[in-house]
Tab-separated table of C-alpha atoms and ligand atoms in Angstrom:
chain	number	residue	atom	x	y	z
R	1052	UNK	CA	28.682	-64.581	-9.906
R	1053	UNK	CA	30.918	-62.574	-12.168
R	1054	UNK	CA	28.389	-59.870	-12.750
R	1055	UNK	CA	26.986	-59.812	-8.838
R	1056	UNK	CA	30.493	-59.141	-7.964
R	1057	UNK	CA	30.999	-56.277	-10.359
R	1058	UNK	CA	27.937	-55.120	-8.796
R	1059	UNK	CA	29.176	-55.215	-5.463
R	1060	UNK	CA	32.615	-53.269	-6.285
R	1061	UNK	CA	30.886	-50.884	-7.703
R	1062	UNK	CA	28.710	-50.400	-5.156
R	1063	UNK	CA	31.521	-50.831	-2.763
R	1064	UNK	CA	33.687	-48.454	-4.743
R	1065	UNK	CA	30.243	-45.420	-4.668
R	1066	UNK	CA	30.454	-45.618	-1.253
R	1067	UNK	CA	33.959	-44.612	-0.528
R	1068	UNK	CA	33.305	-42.157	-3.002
R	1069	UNK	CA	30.457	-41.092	-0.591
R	1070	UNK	CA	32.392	-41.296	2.605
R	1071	UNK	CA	35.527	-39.113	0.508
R	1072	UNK	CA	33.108	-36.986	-0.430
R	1073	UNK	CA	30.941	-36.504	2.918
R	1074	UNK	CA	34.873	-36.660	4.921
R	1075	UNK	CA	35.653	-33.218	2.250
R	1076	UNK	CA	32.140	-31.809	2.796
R	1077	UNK	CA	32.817	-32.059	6.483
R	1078	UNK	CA	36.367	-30.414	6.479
R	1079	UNK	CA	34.834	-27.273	4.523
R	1080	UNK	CA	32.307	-26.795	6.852
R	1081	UNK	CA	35.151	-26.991	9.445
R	1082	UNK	CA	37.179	-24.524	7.690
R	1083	UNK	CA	33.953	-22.376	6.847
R	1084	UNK	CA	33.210	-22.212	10.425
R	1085	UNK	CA	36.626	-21.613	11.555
R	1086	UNK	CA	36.889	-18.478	9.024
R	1087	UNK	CA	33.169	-17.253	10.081
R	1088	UNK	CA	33.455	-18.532	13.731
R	1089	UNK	CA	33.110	-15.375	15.864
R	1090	UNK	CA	35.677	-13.737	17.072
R	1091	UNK	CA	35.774	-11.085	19.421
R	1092	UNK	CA	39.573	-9.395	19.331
R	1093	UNK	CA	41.424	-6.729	19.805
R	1094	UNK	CA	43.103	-5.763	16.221
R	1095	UNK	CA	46.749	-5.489	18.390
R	1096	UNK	CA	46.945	-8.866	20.349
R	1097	UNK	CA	49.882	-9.986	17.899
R	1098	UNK	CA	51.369	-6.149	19.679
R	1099	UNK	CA	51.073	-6.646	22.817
R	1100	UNK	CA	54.044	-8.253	25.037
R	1101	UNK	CA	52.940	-11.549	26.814
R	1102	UNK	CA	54.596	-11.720	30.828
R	1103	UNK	CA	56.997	-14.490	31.137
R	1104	UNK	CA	57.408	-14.464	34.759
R	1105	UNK	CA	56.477	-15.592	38.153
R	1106	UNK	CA	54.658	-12.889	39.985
R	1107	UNK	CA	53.186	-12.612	43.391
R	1108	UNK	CA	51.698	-9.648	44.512
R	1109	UNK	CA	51.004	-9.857	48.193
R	1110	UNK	CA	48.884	-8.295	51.226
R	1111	UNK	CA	46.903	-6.297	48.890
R	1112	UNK	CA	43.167	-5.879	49.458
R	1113	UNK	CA	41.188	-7.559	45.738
R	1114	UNK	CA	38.132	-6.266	44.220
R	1115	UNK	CA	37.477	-8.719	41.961
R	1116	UNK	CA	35.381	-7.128	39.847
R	1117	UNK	CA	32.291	-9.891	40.197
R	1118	UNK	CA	30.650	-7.507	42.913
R	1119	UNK	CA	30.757	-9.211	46.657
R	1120	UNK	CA	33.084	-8.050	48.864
R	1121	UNK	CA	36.851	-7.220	48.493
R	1122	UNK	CA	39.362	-9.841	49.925
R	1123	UNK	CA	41.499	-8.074	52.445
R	1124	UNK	CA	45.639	-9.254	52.860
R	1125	UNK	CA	44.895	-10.884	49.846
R	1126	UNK	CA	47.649	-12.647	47.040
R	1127	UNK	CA	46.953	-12.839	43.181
R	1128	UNK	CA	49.695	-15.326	41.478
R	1129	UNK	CA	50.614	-14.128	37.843
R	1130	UNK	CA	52.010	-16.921	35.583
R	1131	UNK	CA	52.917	-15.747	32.474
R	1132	UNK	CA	50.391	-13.669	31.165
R	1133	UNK	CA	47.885	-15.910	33.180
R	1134	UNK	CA	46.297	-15.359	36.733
R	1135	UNK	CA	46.574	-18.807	38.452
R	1136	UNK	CA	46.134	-18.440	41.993
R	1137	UNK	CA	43.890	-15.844	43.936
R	1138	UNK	CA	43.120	-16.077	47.717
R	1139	UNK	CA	43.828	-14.885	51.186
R	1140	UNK	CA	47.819	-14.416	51.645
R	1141	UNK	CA	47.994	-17.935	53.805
R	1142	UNK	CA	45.638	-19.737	51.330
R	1143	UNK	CA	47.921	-19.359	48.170
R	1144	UNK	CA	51.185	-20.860	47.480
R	1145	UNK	CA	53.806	-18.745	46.622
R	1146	UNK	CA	56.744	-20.700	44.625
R	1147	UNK	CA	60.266	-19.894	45.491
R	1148	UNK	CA	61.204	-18.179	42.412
R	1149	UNK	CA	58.402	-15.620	42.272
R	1150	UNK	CA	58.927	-11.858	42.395
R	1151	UNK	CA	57.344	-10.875	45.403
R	1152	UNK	CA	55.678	-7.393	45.221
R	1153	UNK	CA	54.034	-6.448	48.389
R	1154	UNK	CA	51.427	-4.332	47.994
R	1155	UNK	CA	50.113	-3.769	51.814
R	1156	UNK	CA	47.658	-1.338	52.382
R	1157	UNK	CA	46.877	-1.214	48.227
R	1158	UNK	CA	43.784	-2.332	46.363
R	1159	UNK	CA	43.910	-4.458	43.088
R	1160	UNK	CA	41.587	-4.313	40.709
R	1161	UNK	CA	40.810	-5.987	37.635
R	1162	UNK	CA	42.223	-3.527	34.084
R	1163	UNK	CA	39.604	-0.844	33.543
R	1164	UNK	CA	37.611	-1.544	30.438
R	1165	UNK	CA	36.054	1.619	28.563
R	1166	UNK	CA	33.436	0.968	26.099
R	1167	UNK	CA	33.685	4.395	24.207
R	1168	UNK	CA	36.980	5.870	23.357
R	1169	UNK	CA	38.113	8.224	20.274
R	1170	UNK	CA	41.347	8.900	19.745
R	1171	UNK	CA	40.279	12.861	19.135
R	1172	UNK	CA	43.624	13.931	17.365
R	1173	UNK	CA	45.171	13.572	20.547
R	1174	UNK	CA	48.677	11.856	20.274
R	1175	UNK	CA	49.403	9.058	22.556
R	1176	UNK	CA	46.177	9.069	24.169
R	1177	UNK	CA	45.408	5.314	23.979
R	1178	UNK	CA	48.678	4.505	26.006
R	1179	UNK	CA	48.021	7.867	28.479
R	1180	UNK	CA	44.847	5.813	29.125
R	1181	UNK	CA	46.757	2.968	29.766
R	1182	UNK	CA	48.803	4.418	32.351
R	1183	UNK	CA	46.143	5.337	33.889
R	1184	UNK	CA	44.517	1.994	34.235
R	1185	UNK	CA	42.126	1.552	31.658
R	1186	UNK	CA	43.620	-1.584	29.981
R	1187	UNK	CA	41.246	-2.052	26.999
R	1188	UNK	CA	38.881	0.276	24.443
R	1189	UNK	CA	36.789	0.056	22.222
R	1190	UNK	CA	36.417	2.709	19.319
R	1191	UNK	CA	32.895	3.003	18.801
R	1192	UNK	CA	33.596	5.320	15.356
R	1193	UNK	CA	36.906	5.283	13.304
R	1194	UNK	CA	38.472	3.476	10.272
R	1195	UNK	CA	40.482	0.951	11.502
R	1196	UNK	CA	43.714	2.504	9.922
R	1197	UNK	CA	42.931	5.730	12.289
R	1198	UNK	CA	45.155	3.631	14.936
R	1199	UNK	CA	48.169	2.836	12.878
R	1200	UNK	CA	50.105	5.848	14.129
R	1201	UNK	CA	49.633	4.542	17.903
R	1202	UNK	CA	50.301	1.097	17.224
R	1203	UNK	CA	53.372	1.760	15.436
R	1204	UNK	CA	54.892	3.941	18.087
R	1205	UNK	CA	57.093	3.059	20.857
R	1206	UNK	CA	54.550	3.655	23.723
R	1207	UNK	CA	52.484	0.514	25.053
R	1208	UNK	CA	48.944	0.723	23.777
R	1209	UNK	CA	45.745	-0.784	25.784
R	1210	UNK	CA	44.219	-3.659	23.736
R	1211	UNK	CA	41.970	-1.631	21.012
R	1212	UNK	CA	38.819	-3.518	19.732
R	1213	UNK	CA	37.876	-1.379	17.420
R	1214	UNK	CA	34.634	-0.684	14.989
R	1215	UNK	CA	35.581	0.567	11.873
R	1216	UNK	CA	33.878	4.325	10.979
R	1217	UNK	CA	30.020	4.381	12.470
R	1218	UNK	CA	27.652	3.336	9.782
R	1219	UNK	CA	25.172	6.209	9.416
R	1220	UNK	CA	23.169	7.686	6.534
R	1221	UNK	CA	23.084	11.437	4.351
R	1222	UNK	CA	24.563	13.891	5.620
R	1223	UNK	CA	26.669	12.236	8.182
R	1224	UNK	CA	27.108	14.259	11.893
R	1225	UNK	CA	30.541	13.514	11.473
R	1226	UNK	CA	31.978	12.835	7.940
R	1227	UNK	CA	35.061	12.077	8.641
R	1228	UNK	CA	34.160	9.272	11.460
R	1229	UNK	CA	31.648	7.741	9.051
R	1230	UNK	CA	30.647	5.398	6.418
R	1231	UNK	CA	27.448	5.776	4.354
R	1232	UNK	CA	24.930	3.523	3.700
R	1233	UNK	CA	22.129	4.090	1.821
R	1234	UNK	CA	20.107	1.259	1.668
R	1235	UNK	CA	19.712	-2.453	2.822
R	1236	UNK	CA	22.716	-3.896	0.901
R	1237	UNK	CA	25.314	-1.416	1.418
R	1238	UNK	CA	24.593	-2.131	5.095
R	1239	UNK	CA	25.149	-6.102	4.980
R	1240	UNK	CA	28.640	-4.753	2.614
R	1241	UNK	CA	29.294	-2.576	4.760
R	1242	UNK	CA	29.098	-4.574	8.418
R	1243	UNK	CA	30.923	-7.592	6.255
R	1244	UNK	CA	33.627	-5.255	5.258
R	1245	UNK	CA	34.245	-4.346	8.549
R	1246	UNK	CA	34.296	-7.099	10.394
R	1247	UNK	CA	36.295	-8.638	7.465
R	1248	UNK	CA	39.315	-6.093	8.673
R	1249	UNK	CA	39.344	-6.752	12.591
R	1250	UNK	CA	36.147	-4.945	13.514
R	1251	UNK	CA	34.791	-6.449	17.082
R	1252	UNK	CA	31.733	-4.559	16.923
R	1253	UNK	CA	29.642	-2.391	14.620
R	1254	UNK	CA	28.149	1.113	15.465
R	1255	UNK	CA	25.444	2.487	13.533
R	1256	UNK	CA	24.675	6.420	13.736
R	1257	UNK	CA	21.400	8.356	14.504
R	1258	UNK	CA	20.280	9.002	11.011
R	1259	UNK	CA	19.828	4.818	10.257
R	1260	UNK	CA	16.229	4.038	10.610
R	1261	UNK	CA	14.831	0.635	12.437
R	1262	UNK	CA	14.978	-0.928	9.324
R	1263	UNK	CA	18.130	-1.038	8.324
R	1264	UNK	CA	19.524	-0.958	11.796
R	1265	UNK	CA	17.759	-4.819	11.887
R	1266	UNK	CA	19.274	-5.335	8.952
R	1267	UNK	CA	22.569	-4.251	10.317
R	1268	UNK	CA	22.197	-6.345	13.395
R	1269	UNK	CA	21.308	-9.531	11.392
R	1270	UNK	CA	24.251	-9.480	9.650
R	1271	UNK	CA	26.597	-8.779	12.526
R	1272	UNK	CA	24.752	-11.522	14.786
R	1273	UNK	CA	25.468	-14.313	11.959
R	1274	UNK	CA	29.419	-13.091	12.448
R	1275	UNK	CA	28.937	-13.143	16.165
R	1276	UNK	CA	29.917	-9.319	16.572
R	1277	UNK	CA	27.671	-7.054	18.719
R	1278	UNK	CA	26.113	-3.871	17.570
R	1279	UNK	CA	25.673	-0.995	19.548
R	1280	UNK	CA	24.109	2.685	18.706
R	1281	UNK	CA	24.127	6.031	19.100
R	1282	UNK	CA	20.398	6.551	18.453
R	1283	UNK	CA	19.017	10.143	19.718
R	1284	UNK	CA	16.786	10.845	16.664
R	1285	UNK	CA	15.373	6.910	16.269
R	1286	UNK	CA	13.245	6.195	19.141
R	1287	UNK	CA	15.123	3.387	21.032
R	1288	UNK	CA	12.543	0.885	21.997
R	1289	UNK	CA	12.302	0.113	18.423
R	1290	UNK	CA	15.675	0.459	17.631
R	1291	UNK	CA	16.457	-2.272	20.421
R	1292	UNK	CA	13.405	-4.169	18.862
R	1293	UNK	CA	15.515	-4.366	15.596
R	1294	UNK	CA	17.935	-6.159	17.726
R	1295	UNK	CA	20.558	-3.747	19.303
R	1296	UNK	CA	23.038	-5.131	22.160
R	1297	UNK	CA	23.911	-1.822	23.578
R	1298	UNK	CA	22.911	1.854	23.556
R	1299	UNK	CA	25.636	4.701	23.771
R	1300	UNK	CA	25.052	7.701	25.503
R	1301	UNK	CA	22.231	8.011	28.020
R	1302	UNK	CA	20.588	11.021	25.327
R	1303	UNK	CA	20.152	7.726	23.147
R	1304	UNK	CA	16.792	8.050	25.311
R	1305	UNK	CA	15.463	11.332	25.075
R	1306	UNK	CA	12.988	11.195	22.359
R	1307	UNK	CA	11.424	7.887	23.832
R	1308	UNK	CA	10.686	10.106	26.993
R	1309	UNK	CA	9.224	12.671	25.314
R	1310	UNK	CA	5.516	13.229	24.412
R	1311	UNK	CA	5.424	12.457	20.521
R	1312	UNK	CA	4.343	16.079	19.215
R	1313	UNK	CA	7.162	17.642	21.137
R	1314	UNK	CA	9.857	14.336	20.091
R	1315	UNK	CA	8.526	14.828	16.174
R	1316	UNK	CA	9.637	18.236	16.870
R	1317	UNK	CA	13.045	17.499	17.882
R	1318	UNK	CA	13.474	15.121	15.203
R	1319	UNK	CA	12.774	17.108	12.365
R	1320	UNK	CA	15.125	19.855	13.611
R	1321	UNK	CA	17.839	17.565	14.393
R	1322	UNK	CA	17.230	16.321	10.852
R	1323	UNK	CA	17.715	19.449	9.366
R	1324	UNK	CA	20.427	20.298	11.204
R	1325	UNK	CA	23.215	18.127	13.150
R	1326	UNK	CA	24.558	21.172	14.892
R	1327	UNK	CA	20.806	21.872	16.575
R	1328	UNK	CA	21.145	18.991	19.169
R	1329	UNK	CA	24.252	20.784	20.727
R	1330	UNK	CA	21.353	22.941	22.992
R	1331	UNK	CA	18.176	21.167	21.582
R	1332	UNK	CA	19.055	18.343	23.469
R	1333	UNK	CA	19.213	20.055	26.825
R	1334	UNK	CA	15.588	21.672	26.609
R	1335	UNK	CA	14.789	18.019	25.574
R	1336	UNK	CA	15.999	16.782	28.988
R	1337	UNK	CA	15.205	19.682	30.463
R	1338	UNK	CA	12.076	19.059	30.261
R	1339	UNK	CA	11.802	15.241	30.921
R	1340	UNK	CA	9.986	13.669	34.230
R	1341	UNK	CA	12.311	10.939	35.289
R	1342	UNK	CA	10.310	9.851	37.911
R	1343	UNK	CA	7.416	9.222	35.336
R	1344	UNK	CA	5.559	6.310	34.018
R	1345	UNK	CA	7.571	6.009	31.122
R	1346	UNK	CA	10.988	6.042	32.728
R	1347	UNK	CA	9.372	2.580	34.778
R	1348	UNK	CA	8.434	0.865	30.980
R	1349	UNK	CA	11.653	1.813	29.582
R	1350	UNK	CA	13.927	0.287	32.616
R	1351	UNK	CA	11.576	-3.053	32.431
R	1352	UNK	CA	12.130	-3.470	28.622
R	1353	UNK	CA	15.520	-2.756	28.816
R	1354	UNK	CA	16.092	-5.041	31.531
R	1355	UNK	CA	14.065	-7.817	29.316
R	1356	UNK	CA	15.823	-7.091	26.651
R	1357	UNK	CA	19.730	-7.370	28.231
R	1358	UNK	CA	20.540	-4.349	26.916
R	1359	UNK	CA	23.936	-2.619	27.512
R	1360	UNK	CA	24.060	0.495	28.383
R	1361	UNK	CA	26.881	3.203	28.240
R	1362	UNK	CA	25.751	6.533	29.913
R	1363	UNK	CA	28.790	8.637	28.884
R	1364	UNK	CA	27.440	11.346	30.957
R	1365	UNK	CA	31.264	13.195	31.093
R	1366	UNK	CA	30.411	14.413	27.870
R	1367	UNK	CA	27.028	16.039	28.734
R	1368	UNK	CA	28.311	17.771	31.818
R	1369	UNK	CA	27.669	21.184	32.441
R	1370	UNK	CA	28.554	23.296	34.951
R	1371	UNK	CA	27.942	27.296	36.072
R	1372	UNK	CA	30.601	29.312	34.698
R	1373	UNK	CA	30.968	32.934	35.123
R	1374	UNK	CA	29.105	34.575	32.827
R	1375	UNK	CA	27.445	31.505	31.753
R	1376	UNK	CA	24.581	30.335	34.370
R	1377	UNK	CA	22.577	28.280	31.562
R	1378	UNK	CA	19.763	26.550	33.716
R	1379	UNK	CA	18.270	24.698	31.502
R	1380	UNK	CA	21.651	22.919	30.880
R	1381	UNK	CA	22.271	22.345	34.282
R	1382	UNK	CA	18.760	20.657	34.333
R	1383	UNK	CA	18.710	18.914	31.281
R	1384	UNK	CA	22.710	17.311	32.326
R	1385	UNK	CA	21.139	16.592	35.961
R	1386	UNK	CA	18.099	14.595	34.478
R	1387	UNK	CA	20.758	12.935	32.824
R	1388	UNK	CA	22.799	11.456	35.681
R	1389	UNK	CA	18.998	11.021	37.223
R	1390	UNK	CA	17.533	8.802	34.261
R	1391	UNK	CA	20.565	7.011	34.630
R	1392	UNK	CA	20.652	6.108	38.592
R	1393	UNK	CA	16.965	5.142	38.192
R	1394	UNK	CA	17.906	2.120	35.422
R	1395	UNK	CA	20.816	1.274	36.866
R	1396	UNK	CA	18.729	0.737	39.808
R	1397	UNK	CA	16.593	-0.681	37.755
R	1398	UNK	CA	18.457	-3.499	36.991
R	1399	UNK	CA	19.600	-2.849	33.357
R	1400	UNK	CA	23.033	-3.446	32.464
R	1401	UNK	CA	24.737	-0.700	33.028
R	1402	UNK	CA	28.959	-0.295	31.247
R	1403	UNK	CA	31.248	2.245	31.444
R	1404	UNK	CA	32.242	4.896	28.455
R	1405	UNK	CA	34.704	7.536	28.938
R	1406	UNK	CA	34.412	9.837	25.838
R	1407	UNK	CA	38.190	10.104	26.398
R	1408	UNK	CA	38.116	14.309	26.122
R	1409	UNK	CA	35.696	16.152	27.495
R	1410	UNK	CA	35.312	19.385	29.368
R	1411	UNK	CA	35.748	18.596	32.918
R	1412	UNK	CA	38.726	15.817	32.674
R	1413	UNK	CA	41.957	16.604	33.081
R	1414	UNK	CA	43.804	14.896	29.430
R	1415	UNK	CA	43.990	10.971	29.977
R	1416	UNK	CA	41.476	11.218	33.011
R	1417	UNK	CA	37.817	10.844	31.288
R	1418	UNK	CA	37.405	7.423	32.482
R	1419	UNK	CA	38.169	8.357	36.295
R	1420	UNK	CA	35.632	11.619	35.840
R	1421	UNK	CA	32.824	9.173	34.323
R	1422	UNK	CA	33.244	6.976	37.443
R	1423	UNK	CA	32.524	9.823	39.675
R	1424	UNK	CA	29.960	11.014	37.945
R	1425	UNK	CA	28.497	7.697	37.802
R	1426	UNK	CA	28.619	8.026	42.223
R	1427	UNK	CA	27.546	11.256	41.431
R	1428	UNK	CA	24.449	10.412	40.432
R	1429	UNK	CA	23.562	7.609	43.136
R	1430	UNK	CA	24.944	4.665	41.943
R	1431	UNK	CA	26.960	2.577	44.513
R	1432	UNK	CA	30.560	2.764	43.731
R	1433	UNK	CA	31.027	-1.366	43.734
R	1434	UNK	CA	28.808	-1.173	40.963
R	1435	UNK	CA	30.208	1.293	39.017
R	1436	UNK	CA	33.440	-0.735	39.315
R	1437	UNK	CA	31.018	-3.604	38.186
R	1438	UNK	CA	30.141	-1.459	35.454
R	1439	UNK	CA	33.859	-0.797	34.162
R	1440	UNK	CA	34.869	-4.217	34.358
R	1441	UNK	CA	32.928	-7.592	34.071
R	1442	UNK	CA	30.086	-5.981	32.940
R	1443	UNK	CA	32.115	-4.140	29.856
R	1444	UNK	CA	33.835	-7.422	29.566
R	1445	UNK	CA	29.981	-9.335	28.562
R	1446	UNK	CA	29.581	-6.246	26.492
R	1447	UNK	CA	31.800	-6.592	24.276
R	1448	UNK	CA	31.679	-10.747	24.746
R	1449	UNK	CA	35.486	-11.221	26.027
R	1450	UNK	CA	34.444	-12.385	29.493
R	1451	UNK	CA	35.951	-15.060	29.261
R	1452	UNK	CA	39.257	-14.145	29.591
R	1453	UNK	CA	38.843	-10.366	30.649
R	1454	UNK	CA	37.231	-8.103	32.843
R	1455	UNK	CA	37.435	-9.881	36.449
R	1456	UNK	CA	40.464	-11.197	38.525
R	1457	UNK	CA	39.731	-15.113	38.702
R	1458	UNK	CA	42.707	-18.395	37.786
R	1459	UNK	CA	42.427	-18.971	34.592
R	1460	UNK	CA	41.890	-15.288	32.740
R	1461	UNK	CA	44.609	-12.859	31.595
R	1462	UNK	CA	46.227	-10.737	34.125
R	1463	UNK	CA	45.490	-7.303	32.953
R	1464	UNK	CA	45.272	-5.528	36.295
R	1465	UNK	CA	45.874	-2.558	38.252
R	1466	UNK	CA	47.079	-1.583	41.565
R	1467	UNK	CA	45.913	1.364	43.355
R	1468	UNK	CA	46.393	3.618	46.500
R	1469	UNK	CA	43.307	3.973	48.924
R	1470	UNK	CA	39.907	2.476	48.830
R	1471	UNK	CA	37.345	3.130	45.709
R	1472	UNK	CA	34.370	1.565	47.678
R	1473	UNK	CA	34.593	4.043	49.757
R	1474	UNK	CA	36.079	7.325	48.027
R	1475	UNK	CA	35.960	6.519	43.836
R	1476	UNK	CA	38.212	9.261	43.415
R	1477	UNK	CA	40.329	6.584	44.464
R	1478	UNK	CA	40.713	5.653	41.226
R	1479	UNK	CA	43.229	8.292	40.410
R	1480	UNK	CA	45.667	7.206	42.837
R	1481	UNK	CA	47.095	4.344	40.487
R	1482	UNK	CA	50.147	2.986	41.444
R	1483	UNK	CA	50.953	0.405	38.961
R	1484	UNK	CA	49.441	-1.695	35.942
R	1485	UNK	CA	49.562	-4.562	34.595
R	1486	UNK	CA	48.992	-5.551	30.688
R	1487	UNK	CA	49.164	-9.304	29.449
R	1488	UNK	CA	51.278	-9.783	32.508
R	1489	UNK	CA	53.584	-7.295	32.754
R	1490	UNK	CA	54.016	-4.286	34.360
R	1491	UNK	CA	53.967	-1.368	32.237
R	1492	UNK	CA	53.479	1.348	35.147
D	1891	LIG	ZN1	31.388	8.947	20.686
């Protein structure tokens, strides 16, 4: 009896032990998931003021930025830094204490979301961008520390999900923009590293090969973080293959388009020289047939593949200038903002990128010249505003609280004069914007 007992405490006493153990076991993988759980945020939420007030804004016509059609005399309720009412004016209850702002005869929109901004040495350009509606960025190419001027400043910055420098390989386009990676484990470092310090996505340069682009993706998909490219020399089918979520820059397709002799071509000069892409890429696209075979096989597989794409055609734009009546520019840049109508009609996910300074923008006004351009070349201005808004917000996988104007996300939003369905120049016309619920315009 006295031994069977033993037995039985000690086998009593192994399996707390067991459950202790299993219980600790459990919490680490908690904690282990918690630390490695994705998350997708912008590295100055702790920054950025949250609203503390009731607001209604009233009689204004809502694009929602779903796609359907706008809601005219319509009322959004802000709460805080939370939409939590949005309907016709007679269908929403308007509490007593609420600030009205009547907005008759103005359109509200959802905060403009631009996939590719650089800060280009240009001082308080992330919070010029802001006042001009675009309410997040994302920095598809600079060390992390690049922003610590603007966020330490007294000017309101749009929420900045940024990268970290573009991974690319020897010699880098642009050094100072860059980190180098030279084989398979400096990339896994290097994508750790970065997302370690805040970065929301990864970017890897033209130079990285297929390889170690898959390699690149792998390790950012176990961390939840997208990866998107600026490709150009790699041909892009198999650079998708390798498990891209998004392309930058509609050139990104050039060499896919072009017979393989004359691509190889390209390649190897572009190889030997970053500088001889500046023309080289214009008698590329001069030269293309967008209304070919292959343009029909590239839309399909990037529309089975998901695929984001950000045209940034502002850019590539070129236009006759005295003294300067380049024609193969002008043809290359209009096969361009062709290529990218015809997958956009397509069906492939098509975001918006402003480029933030380029030739024919006005400072702080890239975004609004990439949305023209983007009507410009065909594409219905609802979904360009599709384009700038929900659809950024799945690209860079904060849909779920961004990008559209429905109860329960954050009220980032914008109020303008006029109507962008019908004129998208509209877009310049902003009246007033909102950030985490308050108005900083
Ligand atoms: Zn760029």
């Amino acid at each position: 009896m006295a031994y069977l007992s033993v037995k039985n405490v000690i086998r009593v006493v192994g399996v707390i032990i067991g459950m202790v153990l299993a219980l600790c076991s459990c919490r680490d993988a908690g904690k282990q998931m918690s630390s490695d759980t994705p998350k997708i945020s912008e590295v100055n939420a702790a920054e950025i003021t949250a609203g503390n007030r009731l607001i209604a804004i009233t009689g204004v016509t809502i694009i929602d930025g779903n796609g359907g059609q706008p809601l005219s005399d319509g009322c959004v309720l802000v709460n805080g830094n939370m939409i939590e009412a949005v309907g016709s004016l007679h269908s929403v209850a308007i509490p007593e204490e609420a600030e009205v702002v009547d907005a008759s005869g103005m359109t509200l929109m959802p905060g403009l979301i631009d996939a590719h901004f650089h800060l280009d040495r240009t001082k308080g350009l992330p919070s010029l961008f802001l006042r001009n509606g675009v309410t997040s960025v994302r920095d598809p190419g600079a060390w992390i520390e690049a922003y610590k001027e603007e966020r330490e400043g007294d000017r309101p910055n749009p929420r900045l999900f940024l990268c970290g420098p573009h991974l690319d390989m020897p010699p880098p386009a642009y050094p100072y923009d860059a980190y180098i990676v030279r084989d398979s484990i400096e990339t896994v470092n290097a994508v750790n590293k970065q997302i370690s310090e805040g970065a929301s996505a990864i970017k890897v340069y033209f130079r990285m090969p297929p390889d170690l682009i898959r390699i690149a993706c792998n390790t950012a998909r176990e961390k939840g973080v997208p990866v998107t490219a600026h490709l150009e020399i790699t041909e892009a089918m198999e650079a998708i293959e390798a498990g891209l979520d998004g392309v930058e820059h509609i050139t990104s397709f050039g060499l896919t388009l072009t017979p393989r002799r004359q691509a190889e071509k390209y390649r190897q000069s572009v190889l030997s020289s970053n500088d001889f892409r500046r023309h080289g890429r214009y008698e590329l696209w001069s030269a293309l047939d967008i209304d070919g075979k292959e343009v029909d096989s590239l839309a399909r597989f990037l529309v089975r593949k998901g695929t984001f794409i950000s045209p940034t055609l502002g850019p590539f734009e070129y236009r006759f200038k005295d003294g300067d009546h380049d024609t193969t520019r002008l043809k290359g840049f209009n096969n361009m903002k062709a290529l990218t109508a015809r997958l956009q009609k397509a069906g492939v996910r098509m975001v918006l990128g402003s480029h933030s300074m380029i030739e024919y923008a006005e400072e702080g006004w890239a975004y609004q010249r990439e949305m023209e351009l983007l009507v410009e070349s065909g594409i219905d201005p609802a979904d360009v505003i599709i384009a700038s808004t929900i659809q950024n917000a799945r690209y860079f996988r904060i849909e779920d609280r961004l990008g559209s104007i429905e109860k329960g996300k954050i009220a980032d939003l914008i109020l303008l004069k006029g109507d962008p369905l019908k004129d998208i120049s509209a877009m310049r016309n902003i009246e007033r914007v909102m950030l985490n619920g308050v108005w900083i315009r």
